[in-house]
Coordinates of C-alpha atoms and ligand atoms in Angstrom, one line a residue:
X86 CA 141.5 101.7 103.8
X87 CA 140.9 98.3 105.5
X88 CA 138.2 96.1 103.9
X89 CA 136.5 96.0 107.4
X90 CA 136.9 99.8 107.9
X91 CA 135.0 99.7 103.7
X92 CA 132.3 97.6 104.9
X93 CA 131.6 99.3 108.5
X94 CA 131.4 102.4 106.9
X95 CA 129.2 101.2 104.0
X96 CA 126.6 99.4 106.8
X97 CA 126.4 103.0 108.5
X98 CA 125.8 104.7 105.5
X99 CA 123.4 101.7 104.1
X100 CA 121.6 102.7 107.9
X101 CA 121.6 106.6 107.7
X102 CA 119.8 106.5 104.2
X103 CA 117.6 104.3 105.4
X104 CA 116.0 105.6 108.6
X105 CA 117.5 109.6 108.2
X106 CA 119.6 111.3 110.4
X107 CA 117.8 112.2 113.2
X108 CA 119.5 116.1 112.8
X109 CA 118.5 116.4 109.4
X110 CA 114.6 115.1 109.7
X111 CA 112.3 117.8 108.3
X112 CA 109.7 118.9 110.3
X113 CA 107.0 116.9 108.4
X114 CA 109.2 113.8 108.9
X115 CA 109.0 114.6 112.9
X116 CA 105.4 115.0 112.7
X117 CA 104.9 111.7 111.2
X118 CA 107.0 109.9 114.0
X119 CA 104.8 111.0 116.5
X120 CA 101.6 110.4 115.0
X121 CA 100.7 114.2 114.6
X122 CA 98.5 115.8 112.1
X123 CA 100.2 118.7 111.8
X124 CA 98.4 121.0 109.2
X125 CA 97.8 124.1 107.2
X126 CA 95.1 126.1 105.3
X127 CA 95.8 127.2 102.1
X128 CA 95.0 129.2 99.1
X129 CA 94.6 127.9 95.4
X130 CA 97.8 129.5 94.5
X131 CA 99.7 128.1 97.4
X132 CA 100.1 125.1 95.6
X133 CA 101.6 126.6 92.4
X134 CA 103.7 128.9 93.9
X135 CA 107.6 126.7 94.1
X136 CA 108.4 129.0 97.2
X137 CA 105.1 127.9 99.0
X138 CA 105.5 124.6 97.8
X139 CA 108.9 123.6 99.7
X140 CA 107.5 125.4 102.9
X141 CA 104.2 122.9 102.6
X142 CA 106.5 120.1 101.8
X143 CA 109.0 120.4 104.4
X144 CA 106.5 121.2 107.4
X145 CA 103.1 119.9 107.1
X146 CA 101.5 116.8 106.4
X147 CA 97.9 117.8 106.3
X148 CA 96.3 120.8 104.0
X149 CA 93.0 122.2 104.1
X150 CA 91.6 125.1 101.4
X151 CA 91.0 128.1 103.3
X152 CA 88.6 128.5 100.8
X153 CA 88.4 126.5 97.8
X154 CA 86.0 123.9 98.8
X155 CA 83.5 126.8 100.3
X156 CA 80.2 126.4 98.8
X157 CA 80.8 130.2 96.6
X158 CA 83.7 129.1 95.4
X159 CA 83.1 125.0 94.7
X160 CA 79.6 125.6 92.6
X161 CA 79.1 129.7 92.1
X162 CA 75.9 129.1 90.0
X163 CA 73.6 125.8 90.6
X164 CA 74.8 124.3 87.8
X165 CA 78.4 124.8 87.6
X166 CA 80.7 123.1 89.6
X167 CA 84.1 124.4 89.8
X168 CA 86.6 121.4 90.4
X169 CA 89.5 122.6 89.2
X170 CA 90.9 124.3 91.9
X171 CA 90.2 121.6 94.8
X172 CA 91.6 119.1 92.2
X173 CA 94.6 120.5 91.9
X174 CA 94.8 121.1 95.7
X175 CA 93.8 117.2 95.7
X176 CA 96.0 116.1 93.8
X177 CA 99.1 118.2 95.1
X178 CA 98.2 116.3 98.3
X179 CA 98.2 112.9 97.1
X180 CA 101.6 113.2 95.6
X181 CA 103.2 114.1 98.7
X182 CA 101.3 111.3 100.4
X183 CA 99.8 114.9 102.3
X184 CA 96.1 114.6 104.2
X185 CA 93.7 116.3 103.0
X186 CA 90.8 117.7 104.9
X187 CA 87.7 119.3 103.3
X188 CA 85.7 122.3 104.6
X189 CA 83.3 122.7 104.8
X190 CA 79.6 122.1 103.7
X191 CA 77.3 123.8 106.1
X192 CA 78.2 127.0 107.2
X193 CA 76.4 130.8 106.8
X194 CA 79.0 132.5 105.1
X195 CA 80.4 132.0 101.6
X196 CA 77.7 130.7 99.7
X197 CA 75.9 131.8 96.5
X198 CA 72.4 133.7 96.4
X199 CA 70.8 130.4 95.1
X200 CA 71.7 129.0 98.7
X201 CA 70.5 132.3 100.6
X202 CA 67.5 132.5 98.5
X203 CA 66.4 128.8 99.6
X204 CA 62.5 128.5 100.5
X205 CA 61.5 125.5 101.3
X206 CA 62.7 122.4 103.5
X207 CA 62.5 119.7 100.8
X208 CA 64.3 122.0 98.4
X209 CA 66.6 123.3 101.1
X210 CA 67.3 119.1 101.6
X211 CA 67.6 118.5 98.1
X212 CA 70.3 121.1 97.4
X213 CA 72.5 120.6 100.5
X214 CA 72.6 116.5 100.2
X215 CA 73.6 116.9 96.9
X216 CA 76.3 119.2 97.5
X217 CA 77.5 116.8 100.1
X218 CA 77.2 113.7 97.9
X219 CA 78.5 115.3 95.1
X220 CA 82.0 116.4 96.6
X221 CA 82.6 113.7 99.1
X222 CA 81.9 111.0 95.8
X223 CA 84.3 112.8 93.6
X224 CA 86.9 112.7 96.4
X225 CA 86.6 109.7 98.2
X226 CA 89.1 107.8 99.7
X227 CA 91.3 111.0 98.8
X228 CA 90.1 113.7 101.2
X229 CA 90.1 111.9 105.0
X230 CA 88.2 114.3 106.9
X231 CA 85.5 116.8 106.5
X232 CA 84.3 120.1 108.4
X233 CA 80.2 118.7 107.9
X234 CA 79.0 121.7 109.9
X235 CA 80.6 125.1 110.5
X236 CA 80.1 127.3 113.3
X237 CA 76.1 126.4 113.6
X238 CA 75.5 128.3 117.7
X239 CA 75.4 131.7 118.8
X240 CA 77.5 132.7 121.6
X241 CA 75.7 131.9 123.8
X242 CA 75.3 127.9 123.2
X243 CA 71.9 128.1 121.2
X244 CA 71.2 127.5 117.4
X245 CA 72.6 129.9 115.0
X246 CA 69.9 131.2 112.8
X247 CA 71.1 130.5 109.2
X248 CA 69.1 129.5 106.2
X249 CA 69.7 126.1 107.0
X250 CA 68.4 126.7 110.4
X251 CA 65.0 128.5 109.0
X252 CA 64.5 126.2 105.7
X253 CA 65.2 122.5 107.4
X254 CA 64.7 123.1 111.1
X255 CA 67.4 121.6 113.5
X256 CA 67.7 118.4 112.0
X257 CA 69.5 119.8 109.4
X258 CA 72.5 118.2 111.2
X259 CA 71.5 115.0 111.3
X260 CA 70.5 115.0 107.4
X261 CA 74.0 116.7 106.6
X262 CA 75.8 113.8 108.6
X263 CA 73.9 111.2 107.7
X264 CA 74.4 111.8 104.0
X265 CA 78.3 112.5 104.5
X266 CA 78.6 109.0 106.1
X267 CA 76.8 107.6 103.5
X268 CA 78.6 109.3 100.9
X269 CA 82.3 108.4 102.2
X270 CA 82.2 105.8 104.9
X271 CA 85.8 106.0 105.7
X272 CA 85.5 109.7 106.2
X273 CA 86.5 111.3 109.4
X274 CA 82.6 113.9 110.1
X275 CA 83.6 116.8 112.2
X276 CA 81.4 119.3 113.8
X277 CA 83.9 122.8 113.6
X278 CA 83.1 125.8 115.8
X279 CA 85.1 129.0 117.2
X280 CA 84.9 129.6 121.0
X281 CA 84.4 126.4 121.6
X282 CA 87.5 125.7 123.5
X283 CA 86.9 126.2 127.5
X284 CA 84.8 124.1 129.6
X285 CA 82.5 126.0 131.8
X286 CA 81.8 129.0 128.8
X287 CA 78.7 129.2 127.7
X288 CA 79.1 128.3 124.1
X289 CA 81.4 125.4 124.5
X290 CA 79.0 124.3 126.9
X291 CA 76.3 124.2 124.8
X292 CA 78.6 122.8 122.1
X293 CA 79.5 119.8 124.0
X294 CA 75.6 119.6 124.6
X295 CA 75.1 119.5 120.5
X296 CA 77.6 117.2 120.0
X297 CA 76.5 114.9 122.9
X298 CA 73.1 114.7 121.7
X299 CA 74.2 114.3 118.0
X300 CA 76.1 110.8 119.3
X301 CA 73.6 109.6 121.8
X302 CA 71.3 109.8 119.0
X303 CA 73.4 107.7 116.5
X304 CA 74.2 110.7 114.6
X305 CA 77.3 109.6 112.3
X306 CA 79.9 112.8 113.7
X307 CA 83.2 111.1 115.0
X308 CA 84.7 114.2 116.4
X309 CA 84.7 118.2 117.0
X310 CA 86.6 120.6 116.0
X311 CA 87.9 123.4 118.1
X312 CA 89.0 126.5 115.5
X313 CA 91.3 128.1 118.1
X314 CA 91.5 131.8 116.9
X315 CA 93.1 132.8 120.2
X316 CA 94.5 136.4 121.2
X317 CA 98.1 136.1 122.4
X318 CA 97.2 139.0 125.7
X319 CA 94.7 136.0 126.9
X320 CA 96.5 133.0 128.5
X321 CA 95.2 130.0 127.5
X322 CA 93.7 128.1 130.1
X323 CA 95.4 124.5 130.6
X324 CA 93.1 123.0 133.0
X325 CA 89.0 124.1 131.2
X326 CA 90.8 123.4 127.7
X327 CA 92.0 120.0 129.0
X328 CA 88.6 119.3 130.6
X329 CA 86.9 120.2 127.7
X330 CA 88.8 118.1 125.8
X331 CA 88.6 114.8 128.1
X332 CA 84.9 115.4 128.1
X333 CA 84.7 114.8 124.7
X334 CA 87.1 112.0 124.5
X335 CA 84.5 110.4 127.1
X336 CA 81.6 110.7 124.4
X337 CA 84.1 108.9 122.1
X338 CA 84.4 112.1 119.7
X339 CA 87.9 112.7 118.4
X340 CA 88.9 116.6 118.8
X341 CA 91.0 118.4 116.3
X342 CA 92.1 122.0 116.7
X343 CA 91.3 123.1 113.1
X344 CA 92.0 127.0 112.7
X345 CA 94.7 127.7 115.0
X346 CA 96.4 131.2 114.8
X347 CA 97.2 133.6 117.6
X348 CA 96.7 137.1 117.2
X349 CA 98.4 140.2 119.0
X350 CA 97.7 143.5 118.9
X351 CA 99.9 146.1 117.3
X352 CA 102.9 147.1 117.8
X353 CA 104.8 144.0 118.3
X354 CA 107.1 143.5 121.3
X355 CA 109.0 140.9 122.9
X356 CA 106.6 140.5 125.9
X357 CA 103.7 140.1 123.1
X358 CA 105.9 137.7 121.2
X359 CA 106.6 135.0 124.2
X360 CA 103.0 135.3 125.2
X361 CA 102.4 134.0 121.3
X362 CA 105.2 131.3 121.4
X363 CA 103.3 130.1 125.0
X364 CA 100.2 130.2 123.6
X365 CA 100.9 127.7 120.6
X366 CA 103.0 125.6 122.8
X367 CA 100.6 125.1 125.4
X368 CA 98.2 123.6 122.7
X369 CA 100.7 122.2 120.8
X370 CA 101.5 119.7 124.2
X371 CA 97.6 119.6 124.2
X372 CA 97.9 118.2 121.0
X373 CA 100.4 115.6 120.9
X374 CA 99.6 114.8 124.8
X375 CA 95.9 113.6 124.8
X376 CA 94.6 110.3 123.6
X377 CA 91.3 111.5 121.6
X378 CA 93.6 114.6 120.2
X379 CA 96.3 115.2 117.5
X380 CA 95.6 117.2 115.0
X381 CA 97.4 120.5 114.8
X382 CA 96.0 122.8 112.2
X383 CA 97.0 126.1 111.3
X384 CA 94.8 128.9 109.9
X385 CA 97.1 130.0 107.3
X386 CA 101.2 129.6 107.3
X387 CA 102.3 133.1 107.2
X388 CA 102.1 137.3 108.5
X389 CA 102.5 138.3 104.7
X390 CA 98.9 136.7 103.5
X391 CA 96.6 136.6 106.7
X392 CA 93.3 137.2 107.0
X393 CA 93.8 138.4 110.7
X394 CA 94.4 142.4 109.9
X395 CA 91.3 142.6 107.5
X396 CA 89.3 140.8 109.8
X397 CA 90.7 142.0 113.0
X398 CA 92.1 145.9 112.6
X399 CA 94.9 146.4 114.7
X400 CA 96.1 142.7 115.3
X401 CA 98.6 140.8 113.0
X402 CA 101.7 138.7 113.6
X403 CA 99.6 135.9 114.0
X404 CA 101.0 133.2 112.2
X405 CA 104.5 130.9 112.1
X406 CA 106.3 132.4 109.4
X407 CA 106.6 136.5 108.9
X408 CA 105.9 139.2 106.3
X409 CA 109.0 137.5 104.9
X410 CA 107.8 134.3 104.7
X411 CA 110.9 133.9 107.0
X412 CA 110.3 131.3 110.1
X413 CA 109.6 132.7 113.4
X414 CA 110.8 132.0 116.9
X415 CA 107.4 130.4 117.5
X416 CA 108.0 128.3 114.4
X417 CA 110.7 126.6 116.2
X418 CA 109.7 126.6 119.5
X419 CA 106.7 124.1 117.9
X420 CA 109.4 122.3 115.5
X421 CA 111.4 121.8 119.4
X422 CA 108.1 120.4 120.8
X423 CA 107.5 117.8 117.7
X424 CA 110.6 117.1 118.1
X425 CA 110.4 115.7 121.4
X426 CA 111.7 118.5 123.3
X427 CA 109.6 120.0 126.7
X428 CA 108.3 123.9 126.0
X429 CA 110.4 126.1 128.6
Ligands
LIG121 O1 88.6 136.4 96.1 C1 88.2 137.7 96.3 C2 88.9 138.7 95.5 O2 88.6 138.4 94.1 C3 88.6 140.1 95.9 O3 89.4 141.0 95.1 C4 88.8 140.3 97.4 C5 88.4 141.7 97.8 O4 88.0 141.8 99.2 O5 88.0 139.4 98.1 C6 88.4 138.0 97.8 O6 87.7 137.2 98.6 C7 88.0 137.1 99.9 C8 88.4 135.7 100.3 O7 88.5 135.6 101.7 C9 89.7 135.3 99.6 O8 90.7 136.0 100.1 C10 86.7 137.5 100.7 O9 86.4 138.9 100.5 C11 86.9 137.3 102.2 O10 85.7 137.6 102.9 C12 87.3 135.9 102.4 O11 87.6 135.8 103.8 C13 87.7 134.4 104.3 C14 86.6 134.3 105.4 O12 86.7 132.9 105.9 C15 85.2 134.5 104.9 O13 84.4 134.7 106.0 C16 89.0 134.2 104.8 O14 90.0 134.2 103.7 C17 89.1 132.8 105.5 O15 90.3 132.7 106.2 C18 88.0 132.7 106.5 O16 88.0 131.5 107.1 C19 87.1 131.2 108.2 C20 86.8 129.7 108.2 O17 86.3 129.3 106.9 C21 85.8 129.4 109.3 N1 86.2 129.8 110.5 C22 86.6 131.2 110.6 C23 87.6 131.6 109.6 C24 88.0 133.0 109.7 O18 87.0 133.9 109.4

């Protein structure tokens, strides 16, 4: 072989390892190049299970613990904090250069009776801020973005009656904030609800409302999140989704979909199937098309460990990969889309 013919070939090869063959890029690597948080929940054992592992590294660069982090799980009795799951999580994250997002602090569900059994507001305050200080110290700088408030209305827009709600009052937001921001400046504060996501309902009305009023007050939150537990038999509606979105991005408040999996209803069928694949690609070019968006987050990674059929009898399927842990069509319908390519 000619010299020349050597050092072409070298030069190409010298190029390829350097910026990747565009073919070969992993999924992750395409999420990256366009700036997209594309994310996961997961389980403890998720990140100590080698067959999980490889599907987390070659997919996603964000995790959040589905549950870890939740108040029951984090400190079960007042005085026992139990790191060593979310550390591990933590620290699986950091080596693959992963985001991590924390959720969440606030919320009615999944807490210990020594939260539930709160009287008073000063001991309600007590407890709560240091729960947020506590966690957001240990992690900071290593967990980017945090779920401060879960799911705090009703339906129908108004204040959810939890204990924080009945000890504190409703500033209980702006003490739960206020301390995260002080805790972790560079954190990303998100408020997180579920049917949240159309303009012109009457929750995510009265959603926009709480979050409006947070900001105009000078309420540290930088952005919302919409959980996106959708139903693949209901369309998803571009146009109050996209004003809903746009509405937010006015108020200068970032919006993340955080818990996205779409159900469908038993048995599975082709029909059902494509309605699923439209659904995620629809808010997938959502994602990666509006300015105060980009963040793609998955409420777990697969049919064979969902919460969906406990929580919804006679739905399943909802997820990316199957009872397999095999990918999906809709897994690379969204790969296409990161990829560049338009949703048919
Ligand atoms: O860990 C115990 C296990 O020891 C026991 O044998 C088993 C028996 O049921 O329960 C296990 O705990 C379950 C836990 O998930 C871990 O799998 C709880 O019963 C179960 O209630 C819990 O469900 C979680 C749910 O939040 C709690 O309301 C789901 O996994 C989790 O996906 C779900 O996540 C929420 C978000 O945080 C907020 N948005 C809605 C979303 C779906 O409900």
């Amino acid at each position: 072989m000619k010299r020349t013919t050597i050092l072409f070939l070298s030069i190409l090869l010298g190029i390829i390892s350097l910026t990747g063959c565009p073919g070969s890029r992993s999924v992750r690597e395409r999420a990256d190049k366009r700036n997209l948080t594309y994310g996961m929940s997961v389980q403890a054992g998720d990140v100590l299970d080698p067959d999980t592992i490889s599907i987390l590294e070659d997919n996603f660069n964000l995790l959040v613990p589905e549950n870890t982090m939740k108040w029951v799980n984090i400190r079960p009795t007042k005085g026992f904090w139990n790191w060593s799951d979310m550390d591990n999580m933590v620290a699986f994250a950091q080596k693959r250069k992963m985001r991590m997002k924390g959720h969440t602090f606030v919320w009615h569900q999944q807490n210990p009776p020594y939260v539930y059994s709160l009287k008073t507001r000063e001991e309600a305050i007590a407890l709560l801020t240091d729960q947020i200080t506590s966690v957001m110290t240990r992690y900071k700088g290593k967990i980017y973005e945090y779920d401060v408030c879960n799911e705090v209305l009703n339906e129908d827009g108004t204040m959810r009656d939890t204990i924080w709600y009945k000890t504190i009052g409703p500033d209980y937001l702006d003490i739960a904030f206020r301390t995260a921001r002080a805790a972790d400046p560079d954190a990303r504060l998100i408020l997180n609800d579920y049917s949240n996501e159309y303009a012109g309902t009457p929750k995510a009305d009265g959603f926009y409302a709480l979050a409006k009023d947070l900001k105009d007050r000078g309420v540290p939150i930088d952005g919302v999140g919409l959980q996106m537990h959708l139903m693949a038999q209901d369309p998803v509606s571009e146009e109050a989704l996209l004003e809903n979105v746009r509405r937010f991005g006015d108020l200068g408040l970032f919006v993340s979909f955080t818990e996205i999996d779409v159900r469908v209803a038993n048995p599975l069928t082709a029909e059902k199937e494509a309605e699923q694949i439209d659904a995620y690609s629809k808010l997938m070019e959502i994602a990666l098309g509006e300015k105060n968006a980009g963040s793609f987050i998955m409420w777990g990674f697969s049919d064979k460990r969902s919460w969906i059929p406990r929580a919804f009898p006679g739905f399943g399927f909802a997820h990316l990969y199957d009872q397999n842990d095999k990918p999906k069509p809709v897994y690379f319908r969204l790969k296409d889309i990161i990829s560049g390519k338009k949703a048919k």
